[in-house]
Short mmCIF file of C-alpha atoms in Angstrom, two decimals:
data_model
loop_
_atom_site.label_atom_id
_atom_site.label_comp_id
_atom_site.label_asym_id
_atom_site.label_seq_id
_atom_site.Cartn_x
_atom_site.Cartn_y
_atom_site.Cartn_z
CA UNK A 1 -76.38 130.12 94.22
CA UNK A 2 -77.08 126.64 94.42
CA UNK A 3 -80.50 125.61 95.87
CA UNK A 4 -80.53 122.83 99.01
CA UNK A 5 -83.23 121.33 96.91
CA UNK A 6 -80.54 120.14 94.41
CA UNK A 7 -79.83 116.85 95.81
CA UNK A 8 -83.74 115.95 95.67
CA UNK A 9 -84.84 112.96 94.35
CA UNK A 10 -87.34 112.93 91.64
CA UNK A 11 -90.71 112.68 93.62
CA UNK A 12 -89.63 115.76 95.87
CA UNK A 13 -89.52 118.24 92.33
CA UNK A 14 -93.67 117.16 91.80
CA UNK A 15 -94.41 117.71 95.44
CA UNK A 16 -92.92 121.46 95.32
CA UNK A 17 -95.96 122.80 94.03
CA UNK A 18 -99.00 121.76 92.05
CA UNK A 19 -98.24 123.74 89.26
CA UNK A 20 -94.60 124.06 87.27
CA UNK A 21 -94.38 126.70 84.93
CA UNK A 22 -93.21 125.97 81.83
CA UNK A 23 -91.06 128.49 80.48
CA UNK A 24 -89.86 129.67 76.99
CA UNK A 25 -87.35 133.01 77.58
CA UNK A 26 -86.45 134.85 74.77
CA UNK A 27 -84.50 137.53 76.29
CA UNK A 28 -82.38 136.87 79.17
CA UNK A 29 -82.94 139.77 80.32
CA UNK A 30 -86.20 138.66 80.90
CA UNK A 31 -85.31 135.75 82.80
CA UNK A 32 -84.26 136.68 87.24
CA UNK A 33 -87.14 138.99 86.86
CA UNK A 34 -89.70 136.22 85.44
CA UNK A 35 -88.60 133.65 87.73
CA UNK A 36 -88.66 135.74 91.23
CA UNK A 37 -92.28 136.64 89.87
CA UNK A 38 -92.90 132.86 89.84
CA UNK A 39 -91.45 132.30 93.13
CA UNK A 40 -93.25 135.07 95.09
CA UNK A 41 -96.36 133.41 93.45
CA UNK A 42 -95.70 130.24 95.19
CA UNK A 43 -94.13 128.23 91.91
CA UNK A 44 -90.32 127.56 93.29
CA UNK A 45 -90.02 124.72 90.54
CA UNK A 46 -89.55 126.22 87.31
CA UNK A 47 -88.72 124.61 84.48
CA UNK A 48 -86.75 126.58 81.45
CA UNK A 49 -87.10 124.82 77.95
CA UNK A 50 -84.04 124.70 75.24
CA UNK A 51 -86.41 126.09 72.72
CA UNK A 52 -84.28 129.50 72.06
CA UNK A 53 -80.74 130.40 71.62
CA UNK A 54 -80.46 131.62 75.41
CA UNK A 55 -81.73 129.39 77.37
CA UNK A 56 -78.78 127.94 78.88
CA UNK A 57 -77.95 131.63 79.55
CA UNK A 58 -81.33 131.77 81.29
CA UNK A 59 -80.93 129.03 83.44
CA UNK A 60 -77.64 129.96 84.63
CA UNK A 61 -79.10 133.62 85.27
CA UNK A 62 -81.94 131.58 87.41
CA UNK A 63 -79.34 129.48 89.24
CA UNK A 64 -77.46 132.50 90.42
CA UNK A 65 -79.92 134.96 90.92
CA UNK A 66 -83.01 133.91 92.64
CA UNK A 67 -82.26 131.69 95.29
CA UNK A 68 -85.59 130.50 95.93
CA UNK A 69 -85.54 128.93 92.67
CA UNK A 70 -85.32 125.34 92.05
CA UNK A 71 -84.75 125.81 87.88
CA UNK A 72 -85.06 122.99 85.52
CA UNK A 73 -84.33 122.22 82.33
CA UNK A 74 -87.08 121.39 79.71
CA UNK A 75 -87.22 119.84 76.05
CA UNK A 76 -84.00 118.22 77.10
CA UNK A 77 -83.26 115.62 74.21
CA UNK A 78 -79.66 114.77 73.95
CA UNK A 79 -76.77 113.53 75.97
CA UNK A 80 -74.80 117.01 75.66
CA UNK A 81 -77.69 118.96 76.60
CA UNK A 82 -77.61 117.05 79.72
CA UNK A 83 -74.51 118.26 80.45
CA UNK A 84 -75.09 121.57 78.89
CA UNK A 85 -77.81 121.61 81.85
CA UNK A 86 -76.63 120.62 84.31
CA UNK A 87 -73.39 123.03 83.72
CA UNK A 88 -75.59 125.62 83.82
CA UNK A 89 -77.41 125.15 87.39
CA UNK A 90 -80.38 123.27 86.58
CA UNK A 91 -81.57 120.92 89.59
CA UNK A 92 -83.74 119.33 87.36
CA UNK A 93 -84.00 117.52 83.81
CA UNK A 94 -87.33 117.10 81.99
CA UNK A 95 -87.55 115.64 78.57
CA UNK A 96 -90.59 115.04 76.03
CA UNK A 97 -89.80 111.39 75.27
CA UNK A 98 -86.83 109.03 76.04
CA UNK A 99 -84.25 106.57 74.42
CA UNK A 100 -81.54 104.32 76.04
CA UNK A 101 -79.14 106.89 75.26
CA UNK A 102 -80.85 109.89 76.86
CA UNK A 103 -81.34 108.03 79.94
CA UNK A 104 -78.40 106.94 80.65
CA UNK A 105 -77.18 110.06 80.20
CA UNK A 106 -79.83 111.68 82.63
CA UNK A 107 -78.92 108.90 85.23
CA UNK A 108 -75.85 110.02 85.06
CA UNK A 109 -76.58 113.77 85.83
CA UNK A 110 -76.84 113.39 88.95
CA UNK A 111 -80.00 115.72 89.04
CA UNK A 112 -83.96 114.32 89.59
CA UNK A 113 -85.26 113.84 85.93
CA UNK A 114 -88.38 113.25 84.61
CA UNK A 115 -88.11 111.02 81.46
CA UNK A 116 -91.56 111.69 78.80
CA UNK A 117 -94.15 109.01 78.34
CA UNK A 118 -97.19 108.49 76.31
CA UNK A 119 -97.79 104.74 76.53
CA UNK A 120 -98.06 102.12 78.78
CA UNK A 121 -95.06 100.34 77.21
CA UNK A 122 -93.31 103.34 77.83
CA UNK A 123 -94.46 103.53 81.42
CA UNK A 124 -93.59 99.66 81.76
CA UNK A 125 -90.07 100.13 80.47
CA UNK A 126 -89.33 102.91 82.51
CA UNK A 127 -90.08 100.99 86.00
CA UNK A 128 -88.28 98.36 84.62
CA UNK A 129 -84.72 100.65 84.63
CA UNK A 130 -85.88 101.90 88.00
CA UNK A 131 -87.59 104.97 87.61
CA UNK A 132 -91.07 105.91 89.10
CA UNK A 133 -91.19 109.68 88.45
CA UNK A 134 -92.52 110.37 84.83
CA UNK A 135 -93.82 113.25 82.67
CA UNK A 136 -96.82 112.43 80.66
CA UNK A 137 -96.58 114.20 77.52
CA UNK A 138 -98.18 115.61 75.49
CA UNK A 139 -100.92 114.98 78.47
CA UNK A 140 -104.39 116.00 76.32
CA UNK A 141 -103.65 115.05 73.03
CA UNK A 142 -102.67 111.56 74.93
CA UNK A 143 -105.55 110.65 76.51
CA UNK A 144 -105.63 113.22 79.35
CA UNK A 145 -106.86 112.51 82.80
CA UNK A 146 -108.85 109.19 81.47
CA UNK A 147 -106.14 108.11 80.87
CA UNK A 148 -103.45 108.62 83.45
CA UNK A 149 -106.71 107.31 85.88
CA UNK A 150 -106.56 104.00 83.74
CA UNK A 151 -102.94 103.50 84.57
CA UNK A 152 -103.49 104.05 88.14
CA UNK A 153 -104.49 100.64 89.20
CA UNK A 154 -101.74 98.19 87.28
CA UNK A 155 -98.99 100.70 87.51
CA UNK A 156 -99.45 102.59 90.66
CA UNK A 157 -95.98 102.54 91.34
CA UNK A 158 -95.73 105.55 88.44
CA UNK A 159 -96.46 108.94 89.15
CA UNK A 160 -96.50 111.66 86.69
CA UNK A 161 -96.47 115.31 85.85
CA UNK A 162 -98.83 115.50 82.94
CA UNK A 163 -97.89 118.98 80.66
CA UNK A 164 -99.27 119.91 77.30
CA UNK A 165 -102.64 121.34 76.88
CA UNK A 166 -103.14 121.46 80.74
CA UNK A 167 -104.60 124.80 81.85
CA UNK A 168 -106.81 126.32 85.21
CA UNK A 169 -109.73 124.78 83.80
CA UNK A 170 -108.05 121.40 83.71
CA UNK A 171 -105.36 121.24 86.31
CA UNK A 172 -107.51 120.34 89.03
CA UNK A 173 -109.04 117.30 87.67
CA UNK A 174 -105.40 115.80 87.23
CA UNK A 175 -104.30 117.14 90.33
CA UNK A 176 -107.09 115.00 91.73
CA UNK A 177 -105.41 111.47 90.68
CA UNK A 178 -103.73 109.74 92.95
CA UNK A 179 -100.48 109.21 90.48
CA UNK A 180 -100.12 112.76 89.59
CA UNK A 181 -97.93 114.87 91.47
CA UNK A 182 -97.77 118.14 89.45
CA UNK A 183 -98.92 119.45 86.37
CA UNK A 184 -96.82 121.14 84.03
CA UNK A 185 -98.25 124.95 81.80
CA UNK A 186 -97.57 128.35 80.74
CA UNK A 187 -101.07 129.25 81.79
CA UNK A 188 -99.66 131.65 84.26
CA UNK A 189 -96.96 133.30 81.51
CA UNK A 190 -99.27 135.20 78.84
CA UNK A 191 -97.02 136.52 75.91
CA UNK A 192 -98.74 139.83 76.31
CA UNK A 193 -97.56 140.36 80.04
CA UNK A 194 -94.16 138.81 79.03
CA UNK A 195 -93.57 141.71 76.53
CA UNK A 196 -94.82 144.12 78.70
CA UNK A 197 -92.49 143.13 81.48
CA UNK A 198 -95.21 142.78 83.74
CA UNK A 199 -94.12 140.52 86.44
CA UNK A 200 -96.89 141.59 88.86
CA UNK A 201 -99.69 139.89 86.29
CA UNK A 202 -97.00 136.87 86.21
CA UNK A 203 -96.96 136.90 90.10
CA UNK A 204 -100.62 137.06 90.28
CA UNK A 205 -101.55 134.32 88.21
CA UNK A 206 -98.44 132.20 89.71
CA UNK A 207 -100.30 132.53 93.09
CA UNK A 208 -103.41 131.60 91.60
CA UNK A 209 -101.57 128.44 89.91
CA UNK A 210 -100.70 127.43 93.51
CA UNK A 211 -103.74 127.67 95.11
CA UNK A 212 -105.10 124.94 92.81
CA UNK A 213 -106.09 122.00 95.04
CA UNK A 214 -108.29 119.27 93.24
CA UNK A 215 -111.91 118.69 92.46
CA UNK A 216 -113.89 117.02 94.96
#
């Protein structure tokens, strides 16, 4: 079922929540179950990575399954996985870095994306083709909130959804910047609940994940 959030631009996806879960499915099975977990938590945005052999299957399971998902597609790195995606019902594209090549391709979706960045160049180059909404990746090992606040004043046309590293103990000190409009984690998926099938844990810690509000 497609979502009406499909047709949003970029900067709606990191206002949905302040949290989107980052999600590896392994069975896909797993994967209605997992995401109306998520969504009765308060995480609509959900964003499935191509890191197993199903994943396409899971997103397409997402798409017509839990309507009050708005699924994405992570660790998207290639011009036919864009399509692959996009096929498959995601509303959203997120990849880990960028080329020419990829985002073209992503421009052409016709889905919000949310290109990867680590440096400013990167930043630069990406307002430069017209695109504000970034993800900042991998967000700790980068430079972390010091970082992202540094950009703030030359760039503050860029806004970002920092993922990697980021947990509860973190999120709300990015969530505090003024050019962050998400944070990405798997906080909120443990492996052990995951195996167990225990989607009222999942649902749980997604509510807990959208209650974050920043420090101050």
């Amino acid at each position: 079922m497609s979502s009406p959030l499909s047709s949003v631009p970029a900067a709606s996806v990191l206002d949905l929540a302040p949290v989107v879960p980052v999600v590896v499915v392994n069975e896909v099975a797993d994967a209605v179950p997992l995401a109306t977990a998520l969504v009765a938590g308060g995480l609509p945005a959900i964003e499935v990575t191509l890191r197993t052999a199903c994943a396409l299957d899971a997103i397409r399971a997402i798409a017509d399954g839990v309507p009050g998902a708005v699924v994405g597609a992570g660790t998207v790195i290639t011009p036919t996985q864009v399509t692959e995606c996009v096929a498959a019902g995601a509303r959203f594209l997120v990849s880990p870095g960028w080329t020419d090549v990829l985002l073209d391709a992503m421009k052409a979706s016709g889905v919000p994306f949310l290109p990867g960045v680590s440096t400013t160049s990167e930043v630069v180059a990406l307002l430069e083709r017209g695109v504000r909404e970034m993800k900042f990746f991998p967000a700790q090992a980068a430079g972390g909130t010091a970082y992202l606040r540094s950009l703030a004043g030359p760039l503050p046309q860029a806004r970002f959804c920092p993922t990697g590293g980021i947990g509860p103990t973190y999120a709300p000190d990015y969530l505090a910047l003024p050019n962050v409009g998400c944070v990405g984690g798997t906080w909120m998926l443990p492996e052990d609940a995951i195996a167990a099938k225990d989607w009222g844990r999942v649902e749980s810690l997604a509510r807990e994940a959208a209650a974050l509000r920043p420090r101050g």
